[in-house]
JSON list of C-alpha atoms in Angstrom, two decimals:
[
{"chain": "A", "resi": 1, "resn": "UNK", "atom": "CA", "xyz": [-47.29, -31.48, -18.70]},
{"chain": "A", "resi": 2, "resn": "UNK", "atom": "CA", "xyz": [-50.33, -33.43, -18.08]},
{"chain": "A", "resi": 3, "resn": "UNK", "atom": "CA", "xyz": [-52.07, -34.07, -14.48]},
{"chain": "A", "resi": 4, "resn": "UNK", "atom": "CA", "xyz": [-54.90, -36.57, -14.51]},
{"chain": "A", "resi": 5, "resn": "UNK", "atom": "CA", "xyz": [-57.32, -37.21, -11.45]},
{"chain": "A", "resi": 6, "resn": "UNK", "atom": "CA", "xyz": [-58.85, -40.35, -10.73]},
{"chain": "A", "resi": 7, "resn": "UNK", "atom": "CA", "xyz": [-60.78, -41.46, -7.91]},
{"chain": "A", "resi": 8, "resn": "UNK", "atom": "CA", "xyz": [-63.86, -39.86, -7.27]},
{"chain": "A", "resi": 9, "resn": "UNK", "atom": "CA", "xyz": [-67.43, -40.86, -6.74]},
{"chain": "A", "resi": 10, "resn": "UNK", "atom": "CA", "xyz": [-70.29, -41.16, -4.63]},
{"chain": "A", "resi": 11, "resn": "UNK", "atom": "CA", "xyz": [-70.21, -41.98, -0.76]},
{"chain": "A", "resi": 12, "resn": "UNK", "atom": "CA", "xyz": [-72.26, -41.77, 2.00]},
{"chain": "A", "resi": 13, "resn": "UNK", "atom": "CA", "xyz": [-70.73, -39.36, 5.02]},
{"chain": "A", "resi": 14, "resn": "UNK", "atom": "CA", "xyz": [-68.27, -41.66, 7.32]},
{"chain": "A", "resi": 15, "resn": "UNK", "atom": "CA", "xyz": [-67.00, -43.26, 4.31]},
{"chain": "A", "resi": 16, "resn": "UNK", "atom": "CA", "xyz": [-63.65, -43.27, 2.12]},
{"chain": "A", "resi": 17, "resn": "UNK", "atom": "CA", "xyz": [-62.27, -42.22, -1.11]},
{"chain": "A", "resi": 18, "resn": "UNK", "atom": "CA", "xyz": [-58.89, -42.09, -2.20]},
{"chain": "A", "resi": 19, "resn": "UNK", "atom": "CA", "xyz": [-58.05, -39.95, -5.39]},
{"chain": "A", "resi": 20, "resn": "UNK", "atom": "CA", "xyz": [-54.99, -40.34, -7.66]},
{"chain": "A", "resi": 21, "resn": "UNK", "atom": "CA", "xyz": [-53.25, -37.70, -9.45]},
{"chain": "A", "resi": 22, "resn": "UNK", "atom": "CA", "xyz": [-51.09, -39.10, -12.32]},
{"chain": "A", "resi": 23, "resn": "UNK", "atom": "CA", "xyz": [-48.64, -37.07, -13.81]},
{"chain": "A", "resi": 24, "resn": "UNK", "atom": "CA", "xyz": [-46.49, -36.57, -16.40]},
{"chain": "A", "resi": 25, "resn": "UNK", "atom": "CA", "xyz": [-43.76, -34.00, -18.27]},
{"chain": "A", "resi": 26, "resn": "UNK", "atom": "CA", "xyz": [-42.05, -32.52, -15.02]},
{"chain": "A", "resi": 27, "resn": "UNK", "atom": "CA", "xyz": [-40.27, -33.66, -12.01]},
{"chain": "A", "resi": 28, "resn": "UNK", "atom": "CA", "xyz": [-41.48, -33.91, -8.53]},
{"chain": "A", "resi": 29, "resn": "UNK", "atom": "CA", "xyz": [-37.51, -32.60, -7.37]},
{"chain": "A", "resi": 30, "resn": "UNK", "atom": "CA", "xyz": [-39.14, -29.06, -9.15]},
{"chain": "A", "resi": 31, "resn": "UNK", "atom": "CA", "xyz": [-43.11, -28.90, -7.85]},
{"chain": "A", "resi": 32, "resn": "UNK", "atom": "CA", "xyz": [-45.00, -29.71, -5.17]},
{"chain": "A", "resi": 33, "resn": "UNK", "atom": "CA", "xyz": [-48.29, -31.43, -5.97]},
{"chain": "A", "resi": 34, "resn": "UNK", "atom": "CA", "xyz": [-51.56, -30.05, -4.16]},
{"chain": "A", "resi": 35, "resn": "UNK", "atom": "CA", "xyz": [-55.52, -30.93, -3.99]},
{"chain": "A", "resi": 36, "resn": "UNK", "atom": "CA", "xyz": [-58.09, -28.27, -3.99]},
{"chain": "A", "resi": 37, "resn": "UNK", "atom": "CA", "xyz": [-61.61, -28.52, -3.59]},
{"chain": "A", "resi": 38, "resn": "UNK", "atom": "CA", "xyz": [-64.46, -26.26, -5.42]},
{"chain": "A", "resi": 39, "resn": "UNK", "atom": "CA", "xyz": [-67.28, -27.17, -3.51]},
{"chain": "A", "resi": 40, "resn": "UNK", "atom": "CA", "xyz": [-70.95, -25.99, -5.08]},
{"chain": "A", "resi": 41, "resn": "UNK", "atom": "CA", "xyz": [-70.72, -21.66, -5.53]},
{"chain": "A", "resi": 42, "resn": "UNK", "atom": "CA", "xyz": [-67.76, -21.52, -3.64]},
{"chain": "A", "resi": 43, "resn": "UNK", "atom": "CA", "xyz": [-64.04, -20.64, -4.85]},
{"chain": "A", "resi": 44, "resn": "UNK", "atom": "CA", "xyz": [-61.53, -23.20, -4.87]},
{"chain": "A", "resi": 45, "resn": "UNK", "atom": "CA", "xyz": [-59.83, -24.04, -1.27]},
{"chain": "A", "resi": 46, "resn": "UNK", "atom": "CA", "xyz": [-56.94, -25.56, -0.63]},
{"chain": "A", "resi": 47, "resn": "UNK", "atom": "CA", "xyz": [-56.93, -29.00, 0.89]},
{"chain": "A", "resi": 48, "resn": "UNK", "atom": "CA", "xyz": [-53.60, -30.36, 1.26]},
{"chain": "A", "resi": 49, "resn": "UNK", "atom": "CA", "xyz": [-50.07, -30.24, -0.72]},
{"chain": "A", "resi": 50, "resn": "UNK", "atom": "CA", "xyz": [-46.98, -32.54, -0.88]},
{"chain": "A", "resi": 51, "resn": "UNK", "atom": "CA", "xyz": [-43.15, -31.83, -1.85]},
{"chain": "A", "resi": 52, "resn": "UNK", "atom": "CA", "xyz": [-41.92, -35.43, -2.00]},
{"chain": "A", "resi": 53, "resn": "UNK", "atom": "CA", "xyz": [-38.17, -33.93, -2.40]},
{"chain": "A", "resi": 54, "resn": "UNK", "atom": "CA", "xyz": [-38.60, -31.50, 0.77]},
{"chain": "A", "resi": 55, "resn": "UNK", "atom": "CA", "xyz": [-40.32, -34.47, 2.37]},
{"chain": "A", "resi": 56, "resn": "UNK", "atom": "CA", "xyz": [-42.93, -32.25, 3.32]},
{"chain": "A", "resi": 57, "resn": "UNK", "atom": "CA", "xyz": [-47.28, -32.32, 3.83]},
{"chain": "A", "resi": 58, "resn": "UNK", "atom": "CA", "xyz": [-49.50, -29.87, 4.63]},
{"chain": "A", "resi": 59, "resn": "UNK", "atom": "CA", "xyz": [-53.27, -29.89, 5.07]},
{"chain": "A", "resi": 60, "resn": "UNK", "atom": "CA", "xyz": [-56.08, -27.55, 5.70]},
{"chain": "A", "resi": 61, "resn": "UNK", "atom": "CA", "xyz": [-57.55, -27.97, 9.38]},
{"chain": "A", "resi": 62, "resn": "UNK", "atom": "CA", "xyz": [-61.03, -28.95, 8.17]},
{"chain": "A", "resi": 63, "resn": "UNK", "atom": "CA", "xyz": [-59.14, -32.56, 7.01]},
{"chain": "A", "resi": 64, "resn": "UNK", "atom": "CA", "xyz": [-56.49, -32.83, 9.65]},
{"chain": "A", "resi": 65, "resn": "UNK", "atom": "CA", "xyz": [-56.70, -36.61, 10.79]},
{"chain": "A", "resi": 66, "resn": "UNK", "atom": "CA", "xyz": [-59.36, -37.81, 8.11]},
{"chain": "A", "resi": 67, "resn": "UNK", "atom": "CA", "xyz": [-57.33, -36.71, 5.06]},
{"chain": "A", "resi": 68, "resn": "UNK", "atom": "CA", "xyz": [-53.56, -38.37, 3.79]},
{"chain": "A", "resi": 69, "resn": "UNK", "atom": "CA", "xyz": [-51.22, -37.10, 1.14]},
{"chain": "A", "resi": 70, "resn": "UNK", "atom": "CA", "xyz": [-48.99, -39.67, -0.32]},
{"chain": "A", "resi": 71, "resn": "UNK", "atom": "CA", "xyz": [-46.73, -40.01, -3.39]},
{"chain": "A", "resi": 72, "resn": "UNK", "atom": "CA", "xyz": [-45.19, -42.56, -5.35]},
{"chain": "A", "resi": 73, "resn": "UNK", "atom": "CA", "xyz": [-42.43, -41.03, -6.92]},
{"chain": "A", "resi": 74, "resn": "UNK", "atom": "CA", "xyz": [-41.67, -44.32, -9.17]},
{"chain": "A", "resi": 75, "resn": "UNK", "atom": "CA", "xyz": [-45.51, -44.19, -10.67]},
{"chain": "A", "resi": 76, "resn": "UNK", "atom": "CA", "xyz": [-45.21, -40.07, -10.68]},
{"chain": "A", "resi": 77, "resn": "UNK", "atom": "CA", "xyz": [-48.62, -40.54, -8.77]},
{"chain": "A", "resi": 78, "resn": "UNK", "atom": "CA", "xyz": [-50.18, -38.35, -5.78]},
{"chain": "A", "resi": 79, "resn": "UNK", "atom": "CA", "xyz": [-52.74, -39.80, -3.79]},
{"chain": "A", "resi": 80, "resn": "UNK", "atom": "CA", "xyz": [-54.75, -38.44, -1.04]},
{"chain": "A", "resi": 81, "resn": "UNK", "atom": "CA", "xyz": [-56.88, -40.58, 0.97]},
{"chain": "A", "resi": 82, "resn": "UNK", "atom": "CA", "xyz": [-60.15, -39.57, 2.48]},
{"chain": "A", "resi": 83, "resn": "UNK", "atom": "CA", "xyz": [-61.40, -40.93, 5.41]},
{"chain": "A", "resi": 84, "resn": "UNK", "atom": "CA", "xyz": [-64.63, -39.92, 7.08]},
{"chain": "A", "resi": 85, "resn": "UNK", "atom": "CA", "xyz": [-66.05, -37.97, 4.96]},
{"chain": "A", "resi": 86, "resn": "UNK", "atom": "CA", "xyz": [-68.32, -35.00, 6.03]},
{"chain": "A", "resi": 87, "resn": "UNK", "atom": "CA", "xyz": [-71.35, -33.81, 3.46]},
{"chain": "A", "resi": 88, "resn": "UNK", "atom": "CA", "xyz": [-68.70, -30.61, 3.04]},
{"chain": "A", "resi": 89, "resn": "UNK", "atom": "CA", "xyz": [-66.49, -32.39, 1.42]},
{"chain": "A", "resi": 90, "resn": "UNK", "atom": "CA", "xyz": [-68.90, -32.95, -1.32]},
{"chain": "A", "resi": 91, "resn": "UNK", "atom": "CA", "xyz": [-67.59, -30.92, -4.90]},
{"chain": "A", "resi": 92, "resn": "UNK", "atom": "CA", "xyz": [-65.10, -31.32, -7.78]},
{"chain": "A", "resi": 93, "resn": "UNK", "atom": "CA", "xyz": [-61.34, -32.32, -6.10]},
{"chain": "A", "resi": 94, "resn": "UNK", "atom": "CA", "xyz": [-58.44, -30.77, -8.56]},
{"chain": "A", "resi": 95, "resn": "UNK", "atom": "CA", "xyz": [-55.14, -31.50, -8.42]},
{"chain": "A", "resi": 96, "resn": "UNK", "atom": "CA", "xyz": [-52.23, -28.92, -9.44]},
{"chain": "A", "resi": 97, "resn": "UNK", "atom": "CA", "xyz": [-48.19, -28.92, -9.32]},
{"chain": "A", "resi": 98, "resn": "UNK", "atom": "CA", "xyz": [-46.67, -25.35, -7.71]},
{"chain": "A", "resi": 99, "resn": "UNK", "atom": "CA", "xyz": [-43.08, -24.96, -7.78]},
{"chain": "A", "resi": 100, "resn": "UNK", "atom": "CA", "xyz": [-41.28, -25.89, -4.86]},
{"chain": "A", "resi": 101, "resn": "UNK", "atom": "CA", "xyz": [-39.91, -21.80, -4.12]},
{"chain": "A", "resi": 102, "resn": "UNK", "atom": "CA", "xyz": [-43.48, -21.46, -3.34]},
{"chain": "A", "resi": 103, "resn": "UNK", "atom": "CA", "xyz": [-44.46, -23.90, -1.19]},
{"chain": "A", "resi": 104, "resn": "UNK", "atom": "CA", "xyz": [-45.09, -22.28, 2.09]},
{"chain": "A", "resi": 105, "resn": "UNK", "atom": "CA", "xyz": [-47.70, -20.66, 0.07]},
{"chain": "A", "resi": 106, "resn": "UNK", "atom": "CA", "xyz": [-49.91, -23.78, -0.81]},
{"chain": "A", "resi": 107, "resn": "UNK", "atom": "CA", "xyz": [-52.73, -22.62, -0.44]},
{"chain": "A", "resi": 108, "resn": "UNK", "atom": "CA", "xyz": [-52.88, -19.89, -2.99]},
{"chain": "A", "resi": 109, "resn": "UNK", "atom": "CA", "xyz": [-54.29, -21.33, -5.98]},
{"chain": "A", "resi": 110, "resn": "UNK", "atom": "CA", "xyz": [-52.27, -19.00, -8.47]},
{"chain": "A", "resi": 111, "resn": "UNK", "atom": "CA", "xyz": [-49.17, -20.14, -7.42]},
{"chain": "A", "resi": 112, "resn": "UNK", "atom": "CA", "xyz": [-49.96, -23.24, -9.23]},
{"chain": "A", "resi": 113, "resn": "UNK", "atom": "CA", "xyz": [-49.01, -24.31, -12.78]},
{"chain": "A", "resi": 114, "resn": "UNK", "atom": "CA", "xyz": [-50.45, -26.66, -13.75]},
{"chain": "A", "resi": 115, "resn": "UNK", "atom": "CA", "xyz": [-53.77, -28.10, -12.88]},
{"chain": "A", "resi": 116, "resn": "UNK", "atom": "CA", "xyz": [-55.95, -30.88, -13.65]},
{"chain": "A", "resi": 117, "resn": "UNK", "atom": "CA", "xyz": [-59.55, -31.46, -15.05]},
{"chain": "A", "resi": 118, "resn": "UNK", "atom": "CA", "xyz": [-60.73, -32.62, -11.86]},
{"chain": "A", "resi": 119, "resn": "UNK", "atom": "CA", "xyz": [-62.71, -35.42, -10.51]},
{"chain": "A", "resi": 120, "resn": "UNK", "atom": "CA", "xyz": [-66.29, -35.43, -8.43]},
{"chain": "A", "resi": 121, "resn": "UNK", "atom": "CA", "xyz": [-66.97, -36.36, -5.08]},
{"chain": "A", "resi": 122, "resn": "UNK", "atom": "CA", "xyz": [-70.36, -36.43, -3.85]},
{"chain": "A", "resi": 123, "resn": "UNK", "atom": "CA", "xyz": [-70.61, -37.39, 0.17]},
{"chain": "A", "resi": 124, "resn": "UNK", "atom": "CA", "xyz": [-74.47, -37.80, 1.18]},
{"chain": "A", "resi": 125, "resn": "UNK", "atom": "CA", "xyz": [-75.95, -37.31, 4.92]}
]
């Protein structure tokens, strides 16, 4: 099983990002795909979470109507699009695959799997 995030980068706040997570060696019909973020000293936090097979999303409040979790089951890809972005969005955006039993607990990271190497987002004032 491999998860690879792509995406990330330097913005100023107000702008847009949009990560990719592409994976590989398991089936989103199993696991739900979900974003955390470690910003700087802080634990990781979840951020948002799809099932494409429950055809279901859920995000943290902070990124309610700035943030968008999409997938593309045909490219096994998970994308989540940032719009607005605060200065507190700023630090290192994983990505991680939870089995689908668990997914009305998203946001506890050790429910997840699997997890990516993660990919930097800097948003500047």
């Amino acid at each position: 099983v491999q998860l690879v995030e792509s995406g990330g980068g330097s913005v100023h706040a107000g702008g847009s990002l949009r990560l990719s997570c592409a994976v590989s060696g398991l089936s989103f019909d199993d696991y739900g795909i979900g974003w955390f973020l470690q910003a700087p000293g802080e634990d990781r936090a979840g951020v948002s979470c799809i099932s494409s097979s429950a055809g279901l999303t859920y995000y943290t409040d902070s990124v309610k109507g700035r943030f968008t979790i999409s997938s593309d089951s045909a490219e096994n890809t998970v994308y989540l699009q940032m719009n607005s972005l605060k200065p507190w969005d700023t630090g290192i955006y994983y990505c991680a695959a939870i089995p689908v039993q668990f997914l009305r607990l998203w946001v506890l990271d050790d429910r997840y799997v699997y997890w990516g190497q993660g990919t930097q987002v800097t948003v500047s004032s």
